[in-house]
Each structure stands twice: as structure tokens, then as C-alpha cells.
Coordinates of C-alpha atoms in Angstrom, one line a residue:
M1 CA 37.5 109.8 -183.7
V2 CA 33.8 108.8 -183.2
V3 CA 32.9 105.1 -183.4
D4 CA 31.3 104.3 -186.8
F5 CA 27.9 102.7 -186.1
E6 CA 27.3 102.1 -189.8
S7 CA 26.2 98.6 -190.7
T8 CA 24.1 96.6 -193.1
D9 CA 21.2 97.3 -190.6
S10 CA 21.6 101.0 -190.8
T11 CA 19.0 101.7 -193.4
R12 CA 16.4 99.3 -192.1
S13 CA 13.4 100.1 -189.9
G14 CA 10.2 98.7 -188.6
K15 CA 8.1 101.3 -190.4
P16 CA 5.1 100.1 -192.4
L17 CA 6.0 99.0 -195.9
R18 CA 4.3 101.3 -198.3
H19 CA 4.3 98.9 -201.3
V20 CA 3.7 95.6 -199.6
Q21 CA 1.0 93.3 -200.9
T22 CA -0.6 90.3 -199.2
A23 CA -1.5 87.0 -200.7
V24 CA -4.0 84.9 -198.7
F25 CA -4.1 81.1 -198.8
P26 CA -7.0 79.9 -196.7
T27 CA -6.4 76.1 -197.0
P28 CA -4.4 74.2 -194.4
V29 CA -0.7 74.0 -194.7
K30 CA 1.1 70.9 -193.5
L31 CA 4.7 71.6 -192.4
R32 CA 7.8 69.5 -192.8
H33 CA 8.3 68.8 -189.1
G34 CA 4.6 67.7 -188.6
G35 CA 3.0 71.0 -187.7
L36 CA -0.2 72.3 -189.3
L37 CA -1.3 75.8 -190.1
P38 CA -5.0 76.4 -190.9
G39 CA -4.0 78.9 -193.6
I40 CA -1.2 81.4 -194.3
E41 CA -0.7 84.9 -195.6
V42 CA 2.4 85.9 -197.5
A43 CA 3.6 89.5 -197.6
Y44 CA 5.5 90.4 -200.8
E45 CA 6.7 93.3 -203.0
T46 CA 7.3 93.3 -206.7
Y47 CA 9.6 95.5 -208.9
G48 CA 9.5 95.9 -212.7
T49 CA 6.9 94.5 -215.1
L50 CA 6.1 90.9 -215.8
N51 CA 6.4 90.3 -219.6
E52 CA 3.6 88.9 -221.7
D53 CA 4.8 85.3 -221.7
R54 CA 5.7 85.5 -218.0
T55 CA 9.3 84.4 -218.5
N56 CA 11.2 87.3 -216.9
A57 CA 10.3 86.7 -213.2
V58 CA 13.1 86.6 -210.6
L59 CA 12.5 85.5 -207.0
I60 CA 14.8 87.0 -204.4
C61 CA 15.0 85.3 -201.0
H62 CA 16.0 87.2 -197.9
A63 CA 18.3 86.3 -195.0
I64 CA 17.3 86.0 -191.3
S65 CA 16.6 89.6 -190.6
G66 CA 15.3 90.6 -194.0
D67 CA 11.9 91.2 -195.4
S68 CA 10.0 91.8 -198.6
H69 CA 11.5 95.4 -199.0
L70 CA 14.7 94.6 -200.9
A71 CA 14.9 97.8 -202.8
Q72 CA 13.4 101.3 -203.1
H73 CA 10.4 101.6 -205.4
D74 CA 10.9 105.4 -205.9
E75 CA 12.9 108.3 -204.5
H76 CA 10.3 108.8 -201.7
D77 CA 10.5 105.2 -200.6
E78 CA 12.5 103.8 -197.6
P79 CA 15.9 102.2 -198.6
G80 CA 15.8 98.5 -199.2
W81 CA 18.3 95.9 -198.0
W82 CA 19.7 95.1 -201.5
D83 CA 19.4 98.5 -203.2
G84 CA 22.9 98.1 -204.6
L85 CA 22.0 94.9 -206.6
V86 CA 18.3 95.4 -207.6
G87 CA 16.8 98.3 -209.6
P88 CA 16.7 100.0 -213.0
G89 CA 20.0 99.3 -214.8
K90 CA 21.5 97.4 -211.9
A91 CA 22.7 93.8 -211.9
V92 CA 19.2 92.6 -211.3
D93 CA 17.8 95.0 -213.8
T94 CA 14.1 95.9 -213.2
D95 CA 13.9 97.5 -216.6
R96 CA 14.2 93.9 -218.0
L97 CA 13.1 91.7 -215.1
F98 CA 10.1 91.3 -212.9
V99 CA 11.4 90.9 -209.3
I100 CA 9.5 89.3 -206.4
C101 CA 10.5 89.2 -202.8
S102 CA 8.4 87.8 -200.0
N103 CA 8.7 87.8 -196.2
V104 CA 9.5 84.2 -195.1
L105 CA 7.1 82.0 -193.3
G106 CA 7.8 82.4 -189.6
G107 CA 8.9 86.1 -190.2
C108 CA 7.4 89.2 -188.7
R109 CA 6.9 91.6 -191.6
G110 CA 3.5 90.5 -192.9
T111 CA 3.8 86.8 -193.5
T112 CA 2.3 84.3 -191.1
G113 CA 4.5 83.9 -188.1
P114 CA 4.5 83.7 -184.3
A115 CA 2.9 87.1 -183.9
T116 CA 0.0 86.1 -186.1
I117 CA -3.3 85.5 -184.3
N118 CA -4.0 81.8 -183.8
P119 CA -7.6 81.3 -184.9
A120 CA -8.0 78.5 -182.4
T121 CA -7.2 80.7 -179.4
G122 CA -7.8 84.2 -180.5
I123 CA -4.3 85.3 -179.4
P124 CA -0.9 85.3 -181.1
Y125 CA 0.7 81.9 -181.6
G126 CA 3.8 82.9 -179.7
S127 CA 5.9 79.8 -178.9
D128 CA 3.0 77.7 -180.0
F129 CA 3.9 78.6 -183.6
P130 CA 4.9 75.3 -185.2
L131 CA 8.5 74.5 -186.2
V132 CA 9.1 75.8 -189.7
A133 CA 11.7 74.4 -192.2
V134 CA 13.4 76.1 -195.1
E135 CA 11.3 73.8 -197.3
D136 CA 8.1 75.3 -195.8
M137 CA 9.3 78.8 -196.6
V138 CA 9.9 77.7 -200.2
D139 CA 6.5 76.0 -200.4
A140 CA 4.9 79.2 -199.3
Q141 CA 6.8 81.1 -202.0
K142 CA 5.7 78.5 -204.6
R143 CA 2.1 79.2 -203.7
L144 CA 2.7 82.8 -204.3
I145 CA 4.4 82.2 -207.6
D146 CA 1.5 80.0 -208.7
L147 CA -0.9 82.7 -207.7
L148 CA 1.0 85.2 -209.9
G149 CA 0.6 82.8 -212.8
I150 CA 4.3 82.2 -213.2
E151 CA 5.2 78.7 -214.5
R152 CA 9.0 79.0 -214.5
L153 CA 11.2 81.5 -212.7
R154 CA 14.0 83.1 -214.7
A155 CA 16.1 82.9 -211.6
V156 CA 16.1 82.4 -207.8
I157 CA 18.7 84.5 -205.9
G158 CA 19.4 84.6 -202.2
G159 CA 22.2 85.2 -199.7
S160 CA 22.8 83.4 -196.4
L161 CA 19.5 81.9 -195.4
G162 CA 18.3 83.1 -198.8
G163 CA 21.0 80.9 -200.3
H164 CA 19.5 77.9 -198.5
Q165 CA 16.1 78.8 -199.9
T166 CA 17.7 79.1 -203.4
L167 CA 19.2 75.6 -203.1
C168 CA 15.9 74.3 -201.9
W169 CA 14.0 75.9 -204.8
A170 CA 16.4 74.3 -207.4
T171 CA 16.1 70.8 -205.9
R172 CA 12.5 70.8 -204.7
Y173 CA 10.9 72.5 -207.7
P174 CA 13.5 71.8 -210.5
K175 CA 11.2 72.3 -213.4
H176 CA 10.3 75.8 -212.2
V177 CA 13.8 77.3 -211.9
Q178 CA 16.0 78.3 -214.9
T179 CA 18.9 79.7 -212.9
A180 CA 19.8 79.5 -209.2
I181 CA 22.2 81.9 -207.6
P182 CA 23.1 81.0 -204.0
I183 CA 25.3 83.6 -202.4
A184 CA 27.3 82.9 -199.1
G185 CA 25.3 79.7 -198.6
S186 CA 25.9 76.1 -197.9
A187 CA 24.3 72.6 -198.0
R188 CA 24.1 72.8 -194.2
V189 CA 25.4 75.1 -191.6
T190 CA 28.5 74.2 -189.5
S191 CA 28.2 73.1 -185.9
Q192 CA 30.0 76.3 -184.9
A193 CA 27.3 78.4 -186.7
I194 CA 24.6 76.4 -184.9
A195 CA 26.4 77.1 -181.6
F196 CA 26.1 80.8 -182.0
D197 CA 22.4 80.5 -182.8
V198 CA 21.8 78.3 -179.8
V199 CA 23.4 81.0 -177.5
G200 CA 21.2 83.7 -179.2
R201 CA 18.0 81.7 -178.7
N202 CA 19.0 81.0 -175.1
A203 CA 19.4 84.7 -174.5
I204 CA 15.9 85.3 -175.8
Q205 CA 14.1 82.4 -174.1
T206 CA 15.7 83.0 -170.7
D207 CA 14.9 86.8 -170.8
P208 CA 12.5 87.4 -167.8
H209 CA 10.1 89.1 -170.2
F210 CA 9.8 86.2 -172.6
H211 CA 6.9 84.7 -170.7
G212 CA 7.1 81.4 -172.5
G213 CA 6.7 83.3 -175.8
Q214 CA 3.4 84.9 -174.9
Y215 CA 4.7 88.5 -174.3
Y216 CA 2.5 90.2 -176.9
G217 CA -0.1 91.5 -174.5
T218 CA 2.4 92.6 -171.9
R219 CA 4.1 95.9 -171.3
E220 CA 7.6 94.6 -171.7
F221 CA 9.1 92.4 -174.4
P222 CA 12.2 90.2 -174.2
D223 CA 14.2 93.1 -175.7
T224 CA 17.4 92.3 -173.8
G225 CA 17.5 88.8 -175.0
L226 CA 16.8 89.8 -178.6
A227 CA 19.4 92.5 -178.5
L228 CA 22.0 90.1 -177.1
A229 CA 21.1 87.6 -179.9
R230 CA 21.6 90.3 -182.5
M231 CA 24.9 91.4 -181.0
L232 CA 26.2 87.8 -181.2
G233 CA 24.9 87.6 -184.8
H234 CA 26.8 90.8 -185.7
I235 CA 30.0 89.3 -184.4
T236 CA 29.6 86.3 -186.8
Y237 CA 28.8 88.6 -189.7
L238 CA 32.1 90.5 -189.5
S239 CA 35.6 89.2 -190.1
S240 CA 38.5 89.7 -187.8
E241 CA 40.0 92.1 -190.3
A242 CA 36.8 94.1 -190.6
M243 CA 36.7 94.4 -186.8
T244 CA 40.3 95.5 -186.6
R245 CA 39.8 98.2 -189.3
K246 CA 36.5 99.4 -187.7
F247 CA 37.4 99.5 -184.0
D248 CA 41.2 99.2 -183.3
L249 CA 42.0 102.8 -184.0
D250 CA 39.8 104.1 -181.3
R251 CA 39.4 100.9 -179.2
H252 CA 39.2 102.9 -175.9
A253 CA 37.0 105.7 -177.2
P254 CA 33.4 104.3 -177.3
R255 CA 30.6 106.5 -178.3
D256 CA 28.6 107.9 -175.4
M257 CA 25.0 106.5 -175.6
A258 CA 22.2 105.6 -173.2
T259 CA 22.3 101.9 -172.8
D260 CA 22.5 99.3 -170.0
F261 CA 24.9 97.2 -172.1
E262 CA 28.6 97.4 -171.6
K263 CA 30.2 100.3 -173.7
R264 CA 33.7 100.3 -172.3
F265 CA 35.2 99.6 -175.7
S266 CA 34.3 101.0 -179.0
V267 CA 33.2 97.6 -180.3
G268 CA 31.0 97.3 -177.2
S269 CA 29.1 100.6 -178.0
Y270 CA 28.7 99.5 -181.6
L271 CA 27.2 96.1 -180.6
A272 CA 24.9 97.8 -178.0
Y273 CA 23.7 100.2 -180.7
Q274 CA 23.1 97.4 -183.2
G275 CA 21.3 95.2 -180.7
E276 CA 19.0 98.0 -179.5
Q277 CA 18.2 99.2 -183.1
F278 CA 17.2 95.6 -184.0
V279 CA 14.6 95.2 -181.3
G280 CA 12.7 98.1 -182.8
R281 CA 12.0 96.2 -186.0
F282 CA 12.1 92.5 -185.2
D283 CA 10.1 90.0 -183.2
A284 CA 11.9 87.7 -180.7
N285 CA 9.8 84.7 -181.5
S286 CA 10.4 85.1 -185.2
Y287 CA 14.1 85.3 -184.6
V288 CA 13.8 81.9 -182.8
S289 CA 11.7 80.5 -185.6
V290 CA 13.8 81.6 -188.5
T291 CA 17.2 80.7 -187.0
L292 CA 15.8 77.2 -186.2
A293 CA 14.8 76.8 -189.8
M294 CA 18.3 77.7 -190.9
D295 CA 20.0 75.4 -188.4
N296 CA 17.8 72.5 -189.3
F297 CA 18.4 72.9 -193.1
D298 CA 20.4 69.9 -194.2
M299 CA 21.1 68.5 -197.7
G300 CA 23.2 65.7 -196.4
D301 CA 26.1 65.1 -194.1
T302 CA 28.1 63.2 -196.7
R303 CA 29.1 63.8 -200.2
G304 CA 27.0 60.9 -201.4
K305 CA 23.9 62.2 -199.8
R306 CA 24.5 65.7 -201.2
L307 CA 24.9 64.2 -204.7
E308 CA 21.5 62.6 -204.3
A309 CA 20.0 65.8 -203.0
F310 CA 21.2 67.8 -206.0
R311 CA 20.6 65.2 -208.6
S312 CA 17.1 66.5 -209.3
A313 CA 18.2 70.0 -210.2
E314 CA 17.7 71.1 -213.8
C315 CA 18.9 74.7 -213.6
D316 CA 22.2 76.4 -214.3
W317 CA 24.0 77.8 -211.3
L318 CA 26.1 80.8 -210.1
V319 CA 27.7 80.2 -206.7
I320 CA 29.3 83.1 -204.9
S321 CA 31.3 83.1 -201.7
F322 CA 33.5 85.6 -199.8
S323 CA 37.1 85.0 -198.8
S324 CA 36.7 86.3 -195.2
D325 CA 33.3 84.7 -194.4
W326 CA 33.9 82.3 -191.5
L327 CA 30.2 81.7 -190.8
F328 CA 29.7 80.2 -194.3
P329 CA 33.3 79.5 -195.4
P330 CA 34.2 79.5 -199.1
G331 CA 35.0 75.8 -198.8
Q332 CA 31.3 75.0 -198.4
S333 CA 30.6 76.8 -201.7
R334 CA 33.4 75.0 -203.5
E335 CA 32.0 71.7 -202.3
L336 CA 28.6 72.7 -203.8
V337 CA 30.4 73.5 -207.1
S338 CA 32.2 70.1 -207.0
I339 CA 28.9 68.4 -206.6
M340 CA 27.3 70.3 -209.5
T341 CA 30.2 69.6 -211.8
T342 CA 30.1 65.9 -210.9
L343 CA 26.4 65.8 -211.8
G344 CA 27.1 67.6 -215.1
Q345 CA 25.1 70.7 -214.1
P346 CA 26.2 74.0 -215.6
V347 CA 27.8 76.1 -212.9
S348 CA 29.9 79.3 -212.5
Y349 CA 31.7 80.1 -209.3
C350 CA 33.6 83.0 -207.8
E351 CA 35.2 83.7 -204.4
I352 CA 35.2 87.4 -203.8
E353 CA 38.3 88.7 -202.1
T354 CA 37.1 90.9 -199.3
D355 CA 37.6 91.5 -195.6
G356 CA 33.8 92.1 -195.1
G357 CA 33.0 88.7 -193.7
H358 CA 29.6 87.1 -194.1
D359 CA 28.0 90.5 -194.4
S360 CA 29.8 91.0 -197.7
F361 CA 26.8 90.0 -199.7
L362 CA 25.0 93.2 -198.4
L363 CA 28.0 95.6 -198.6
P364 CA 28.2 98.2 -201.4
D365 CA 31.8 97.6 -202.4
D366 CA 31.3 93.8 -202.5
I367 CA 28.0 94.1 -204.4
E368 CA 30.0 96.2 -207.0
A369 CA 32.4 93.2 -207.2
F370 CA 29.9 90.4 -207.6
G371 CA 27.1 92.4 -209.3
P372 CA 28.6 91.9 -212.8
L373 CA 28.6 88.1 -212.3
V374 CA 24.9 88.2 -211.4
A375 CA 24.2 90.5 -214.4
A376 CA 26.0 88.2 -216.8
K377 CA 24.2 85.2 -215.4
L378 CA 20.9 86.9 -216.0
G379 CA 21.7 87.6 -219.6
A380 CA 22.8 91.2 -219.6
P381 CA 23.7 92.3 -223.1
K382 CA 27.3 91.4 -224.2
P383 CA 29.6 94.4 -224.3
H384 CA 31.3 93.1 -227.4
P385 CA 31.5 89.9 -229.5
P386 CA 34.4 87.5 -228.8
R387 CA 37.7 89.1 -229.8
K388 CA 40.1 87.3 -232.1
S389 CA 43.8 86.8 -231.6
A390 CA 46.4 84.8 -233.6
E391 CA 46.9 82.3 -230.7
D392 CA 43.2 81.8 -230.3
D393 CA 42.8 81.3 -234.1
R394 CA 45.4 78.5 -234.0
I395 CA 43.8 76.8 -231.0
F396 CA 40.3 77.2 -232.5
D397 CA 41.5 75.4 -235.7
L398 CA 43.0 72.5 -233.7
I399 CA 39.8 71.7 -231.8
P400 CA 37.3 69.7 -233.9
E401 CA 33.7 70.9 -234.0
G402 CA 31.4 69.4 -231.4
S403 CA 34.2 69.1 -228.8
S404 CA 33.7 69.9 -225.2
V405 CA 36.4 72.3 -223.9
L406 CA 37.8 73.4 -220.5
D407 CA 40.0 76.5 -220.8
L408 CA 42.5 76.9 -217.9
G409 CA 43.4 80.5 -217.7
C410 CA 40.6 81.6 -220.1
G411 CA 41.1 85.3 -219.8
E412 CA 38.0 87.2 -220.9
G413 CA 36.6 84.0 -222.5
D414 CA 37.1 85.0 -226.1
L415 CA 38.2 81.6 -227.3
L416 CA 35.3 79.9 -225.5
G417 CA 32.9 82.5 -226.9
R418 CA 34.0 81.6 -230.4
L419 CA 33.6 77.9 -229.7
K420 CA 30.1 78.6 -228.3
E421 CA 29.2 80.4 -231.5
R422 CA 30.4 77.3 -233.4
G423 CA 28.0 75.1 -231.4
A424 CA 30.3 73.4 -228.8
P425 CA 28.1 71.4 -226.4
L426 CA 30.0 71.9 -223.2
L427 CA 32.4 74.8 -222.3
C428 CA 33.9 76.0 -219.1
G429 CA 36.6 78.5 -218.3
V430 CA 38.9 78.7 -215.2
E431 CA 40.2 82.0 -213.8
V432 CA 40.9 83.6 -210.5
S433 CA 40.1 87.2 -211.4
T434 CA 36.5 88.3 -210.6
G435 CA 36.6 90.6 -213.6
L436 CA 37.8 87.9 -216.0
I437 CA 35.2 85.4 -214.7
A438 CA 32.5 88.0 -215.3
A439 CA 33.8 88.7 -218.8
T440 CA 33.8 85.0 -219.6
M441 CA 30.2 84.7 -218.3
Q442 CA 29.2 87.6 -220.6
Q443 CA 30.1 85.3 -223.5
G444 CA 27.4 83.0 -222.3
V445 CA 30.0 80.5 -220.9
E446 CA 30.4 79.0 -217.5
A447 CA 33.5 80.1 -215.6
I448 CA 34.9 78.8 -212.3
D449 CA 37.2 80.5 -209.8
C450 CA 39.9 77.8 -209.3
D451 CA 43.4 78.0 -208.0
L452 CA 45.4 76.0 -210.5
N453 CA 48.2 75.6 -207.9
V454 CA 46.0 72.9 -206.2
G455 CA 45.1 71.1 -209.5
L456 CA 41.5 70.5 -210.7
P457 CA 39.6 68.8 -207.9
E458 CA 36.3 70.2 -209.0
F459 CA 36.3 68.2 -212.3
D460 CA 35.8 64.5 -212.7
D461 CA 37.9 62.2 -215.0
G462 CA 37.2 62.5 -218.7
R463 CA 34.8 65.3 -218.3
F464 CA 36.0 67.2 -221.4
D465 CA 37.3 66.3 -224.9
Y466 CA 40.0 69.1 -224.7
V467 CA 41.6 71.0 -221.9
V468 CA 43.4 74.2 -223.1
L469 CA 46.5 75.6 -221.3
S470 CA 47.5 78.6 -223.3
S471 CA 50.3 80.5 -221.6
T472 CA 49.3 78.8 -218.3
L473 CA 51.8 76.2 -217.4
Q474 CA 54.6 78.7 -216.8
V475 CA 52.8 80.4 -213.9
V476 CA 52.0 77.4 -211.7
P477 CA 54.5 75.9 -209.2
N478 CA 53.7 72.3 -210.0
V479 CA 53.7 71.8 -213.7
E480 CA 53.6 68.0 -213.7
R481 CA 50.6 67.9 -211.4
L482 CA 48.6 70.4 -213.4
L483 CA 49.4 68.6 -216.7
E484 CA 48.5 65.2 -215.1
D485 CA 45.2 66.7 -214.0
A486 CA 44.5 68.3 -217.4
L487 CA 45.0 64.9 -219.0
R488 CA 42.8 63.3 -216.3
V489 CA 39.9 65.7 -216.8
G490 CA 40.3 65.9 -220.6
H491 CA 41.0 63.3 -223.3
R492 CA 43.5 65.7 -224.8
A493 CA 45.3 68.8 -223.8
V494 CA 46.2 71.8 -226.0
V495 CA 49.3 73.4 -224.5
G496 CA 50.5 76.8 -225.8
F497 CA 53.7 78.4 -224.6
T498 CA 56.5 80.8 -225.6
N499 CA 59.7 79.1 -226.6
F500 CA 62.4 80.4 -224.3
A501 CA 65.1 79.0 -226.5
H502 CA 64.1 81.2 -229.5
R503 CA 67.1 82.8 -231.3
T504 CA 66.2 86.4 -230.2
L505 CA 66.0 85.4 -226.5
R506 CA 69.2 83.5 -226.7
E507 CA 71.0 86.5 -228.2
M508 CA 69.5 88.8 -225.6
F509 CA 70.9 86.7 -222.8
G510 CA 74.1 85.5 -224.5
L511 CA 75.2 88.7 -226.2
E512 CA 73.6 91.4 -224.2
G513 CA 73.8 89.7 -220.8
R514 CA 70.2 90.6 -219.9
A515 CA 67.3 88.6 -218.7
P516 CA 65.4 87.7 -221.9
K517 CA 62.0 89.2 -222.7
A518 CA 59.5 88.4 -225.4
P519 CA 56.1 89.8 -226.4
G520 CA 53.1 88.2 -224.6
S521 CA 53.7 86.0 -221.6
Y522 CA 57.3 86.9 -221.2
S523 CA 57.1 90.7 -221.7
F524 CA 57.7 91.4 -218.0
E525 CA 60.9 92.5 -216.3
W526 CA 62.8 89.9 -214.4
Y527 CA 61.8 91.5 -211.1
N528 CA 58.0 91.6 -211.7
T529 CA 57.2 88.6 -213.8
P530 CA 54.4 86.3 -212.6
N531 CA 56.1 83.4 -214.6
R532 CA 57.8 80.7 -212.6
R533 CA 59.0 78.6 -215.6
F534 CA 60.8 79.5 -218.8
P535 CA 60.6 76.3 -220.9
S536 CA 62.0 75.7 -224.4
I537 CA 60.3 73.5 -226.9
R538 CA 62.9 70.8 -226.2
D539 CA 62.2 71.1 -222.5
M540 CA 58.5 70.6 -223.0
L541 CA 59.0 67.6 -225.3
D542 CA 61.4 66.0 -222.7
L543 CA 58.7 66.5 -220.0
C544 CA 56.1 64.8 -222.2
E545 CA 58.4 61.8 -222.6
K546 CA 59.1 61.6 -218.9
M547 CA 55.4 61.7 -218.1
D548 CA 54.5 59.1 -220.8
V549 CA 52.5 61.7 -222.6
T550 CA 52.0 61.4 -226.4
V551 CA 52.5 64.5 -228.6
E552 CA 49.7 63.9 -231.2
R553 CA 50.3 67.2 -233.0
A554 CA 52.9 69.9 -232.8
R555 CA 52.7 73.4 -234.4
Y556 CA 55.6 75.9 -234.2
Y557 CA 55.3 79.6 -235.2
D558 CA 57.5 82.5 -236.1
D559 CA 55.1 85.2 -234.9
T560 CA 57.2 88.1 -236.0
H561 CA 57.0 87.0 -239.7
G562 CA 53.6 85.3 -239.4
R563 CA 54.7 81.8 -240.6
V564 CA 54.7 78.2 -239.5
I565 CA 58.1 76.7 -238.7
G566 CA 58.7 73.2 -240.1
D567 CA 60.3 70.4 -238.2
D568 CA 63.3 70.6 -240.5
E569 CA 64.0 74.2 -239.5
D570 CA 65.0 73.4 -235.9
P571 CA 61.9 74.8 -234.1
N572 CA 63.7 75.0 -230.8
L573 CA 65.8 77.8 -232.3
A574 CA 63.5 79.3 -235.0
A575 CA 60.1 79.2 -233.4
E576 CA 58.8 81.9 -231.0
T577 CA 55.8 80.0 -229.8
A578 CA 54.5 76.4 -229.9
L579 CA 51.2 74.6 -229.6
L580 CA 51.1 70.9 -228.7
V581 CA 48.1 68.5 -228.7
L582 CA 48.8 66.0 -226.0
S583 CA 47.2 62.8 -224.8
K584 CA 48.0 60.3 -222.0
N585 CA 49.3 56.9 -223.3
S586 CA 47.4 55.0 -220.6
R587 CA 44.0 56.1 -222.0

């Protein structure tokens, strides 16, 4: 078996960009860390058409090694680094949207950076290029957006370092961003992530051909140092599972290639190839400049500081993370979501299950997974109006108009979609399935990926008028904790469940000697059911009494015959399902 050298770098090259444009800003630019540039140029590309009222513009921000060429312009064009996400009919649909992507300040693909001629000396800046911050990158993009006559961006989207730029846009220019989508990002990088970058920069700056950063007029560049830095980067972009899958089968069968780097193992030949490919398209000084910008990005080292940093944002959010990303762990994204919910900012969140590591935001299979979330957030047409069901009808009628609602286990968001159509001021769904989160978002409702087994830490006390748990309590291990949390987050909880003491189920167990089944939540076989609990109405009422929870309203239903069961008919025997409206006595 031959080592697979395929990576997210495979389609990129240092060839001239056929569709690049350059914006020139001749006035001095003061930088965040005190440096000064006499003027800057910004290289950018655009896709799609700007509409007449200039409201369909989307800015996409690239990661460390990216550039303005995020997608192909036509079949004759070179591949872009986000072709799977951006283009006609794709998640970022250029048939509807006008997409802009610029090379970052400090980069090496057309925007002012270390390789740019310093007008004061007549030679490239090299290591004299001033220290650049993510804020400076965003300020340069803002100049470009102003030049294009765009007052407010429909969205800003970015992964990794692009996620940092996205967060910065939303908080630095809040009135100019409608939607922000940070992917695999964070409020600050971890010390471990900085450590890898430090080693990479050391490899570059101690290369004998670095010459203090002034290597541009020499015959040899610091290619060894840059290649080593890129190899180290690739290790951080992949997960342990991805490396095992990619290299363990032929660990001792490296591909034969001409290189001075070690190639004893298959992973070694892969890293050598990636490093040497990278030096053909990137500048070592730019690598130092851009990684320093990422490492210095910091929205606060405490929750309090981060709350203040995000308080200015006025946009709605979609935050995406990847389960195997150890460079920007999902916990960092969940922390962002917690801050946004605390501040009352509309936010959706999803953690994509994948073994792709940090690179997942660029991988085709993972783009296919999170693309529908992005499309929904950008207002892709609904596939269908909210569907109706008998259970949703009953819950819908129990919730007064104008109430804010959190739906735990919201499915495809049909109930929330109906409440939105009725004018509910604040709605949110909770699910764990990426597909269900996307379906809920298609209803125009925020949805958050949250493991109900750990409660509701993302939500503050009294955030909602009603919390809905429809066929949800029976699947969690700690019913009491979730019910307590629901009544902490909401003023009332609507709990719907199948009554396991219904006559038919009793007969199935007592007379037939078989594990009872019922339509809906209890339709599974005993050996494949996701349910952990099998409560009766009486069990649920006993639990409420034990927890000092008031049952404000109770509705019992004979679903088979489509009728309401009265209290005088022994609901615990006659009712198939129940709905309870609960509140906490201490409120």
C-alpha cells in the first residue's frame, strides 16, 4: 500500500491568482501593538453578485495558510481551499450571496506583508515588518468593505484563525455584522497551541538561511525551518484517530521520495512531503507574522473579561466545533456559546462528530456535515413549513402567546417553528443530532447541541417562560437533575410522556408476559430501546411531590380514540399519554 499524501494542502499552489483584485489604501495605518505602516494594499477575490441594496455580502476569513482564493471561479480556475462550502447552490450560495475573501495583513498572497517593499528602505520589510494583530487584519478588511460600499455584512465566516477574525468583526464592528459564524475557533488559543507555534517559529528563525529575516535577495531561503514548522502544524491539525487510520496499516512502508528529512516511517514521508510542498507557496516571514497574530489574540483570560468583550456584539451567531479537534477543543466553543446565551445573544451551536481533528473544517465529509447548518443560518429556503402532530398541537395550546420557549429534544423544530409563526419573542431548541439541529435552524429558530445528561449549564436562571420536555425525561440518566435544571432555566416546564401503566401495556406484560411496547417513544424492542425510564402518571406525580414541584395543569389523553381522559376516569389506567405543566414552589 502506498502512503496517502492527500491533505487539505493538496489542491493549493503558489501559482498567480487569476481573479485577484487589489485595493490600495495610501494613508498611514497605525497598528494595535504600536507599529505604523505608511499605507497598505489588500488582495481580494469576489464571487457572486452584490444586490442593489448591498445587503447580501458575506465576508470569509481564511486561516494561517489560506489566501483570497477560497473557491473556483470557473471550471478552468485552480481549486480553492473551501470549494466544498462556497459556490453556486452550495451552503454559501453564490447564486444568492456576494462573497468576499481577502488575504490577511501580514500574509504573502498579495496583501501587504513582510515581503512587501518598505518605501523607507527600498527593500522588503523582512523581520522589520511590524507586529500585526488579528484586530489589524480586521481593520484592513473593514477598509475594503467600506471601499466596496457595503454598510452591513450579511455574515462573516471563518475557521481557525478565520474564526478569530470572525469574533473580532462581531465585537469590533458590531453594527456592520448581521451574522457571525466562527468555526473551530476560540476566545484565545491554549498555551499548548502557542507552544507548538513557538517551536515552529524557532525552526524558521534559527534556520541558517533566515539571515535575520532579510533573505529575499539571497539564493537560499529558510526552507528547512519553514518545512519543519509546517510539519509540526500538520501534526496539530490531525487527530490521533486520523493518524492511526492514515498511517498504521503501512507504518513501515514509507513512500520513496527525494528529501533530506527522515522518511523511515510512513508518517515521516507524509510530513516531509507536506513540509516541502508548503515552502513552494508560502513565505517564512509571513508564517511568523500570522502565527504571532493568532497567538496574541485574546478576548480575556476570565469569564468576566470575556463577557465584557462580547457584550458589544449585536449579531446572531452560529458556532461550530469538531469532536476530535485538540488544537481548538470543543470546550472552547461551548464556552463561547455560554457567554452568548448569558448575554441574550441569539446563538446556534453544533459539535460535529468526526475523527478529522482541527483540519475538519476543510475536509469534504465534514463540510457535508456542517454545510447545512451554515446554509440554514444564511437563510436558505425552508424545505417545508412546520409539520403538525397531535402532541405538538396540545403543547402549542398550553403555551400562552408571547411566551419564550426552550424545547429540550426539539426534533426537527416543528413546534418551535409554529411558535415562531405565532410571534414568540425568544425560542431555542436543544438536540444532539447535527441533522436535527440543521432542520430546526431551517425553521428560523436557534438550536444548540447540548448533552442533556449533564444538565443545562449553557442557560442562565429564568431565561425562558417555558421549557418543553416532550418524550425527553425517559432517555436521560438523571431525571431529577434535568427537571431541576428545566425549572431553573424556565419559569414553567411542560413535560410530556407515555404512561407506562396504561391498560394495554399492563395487559401486555401481565397477560402475555412480554416487555410492553407502545406507539411513539416506547415503540422499541426491549433490547434496542434508548429509553432508560418507564414512568407511569402516578410515578411522575410522586416525583413532583418529592421535588416540591407544583403541577399547575395536567392533561391526560386516550390517543387511540382521540379523547381527553378526565380525572374521574383513573388516568393512570385509562390514559396513554400525559402532559403536565410544572413550576417550582420556591419561585
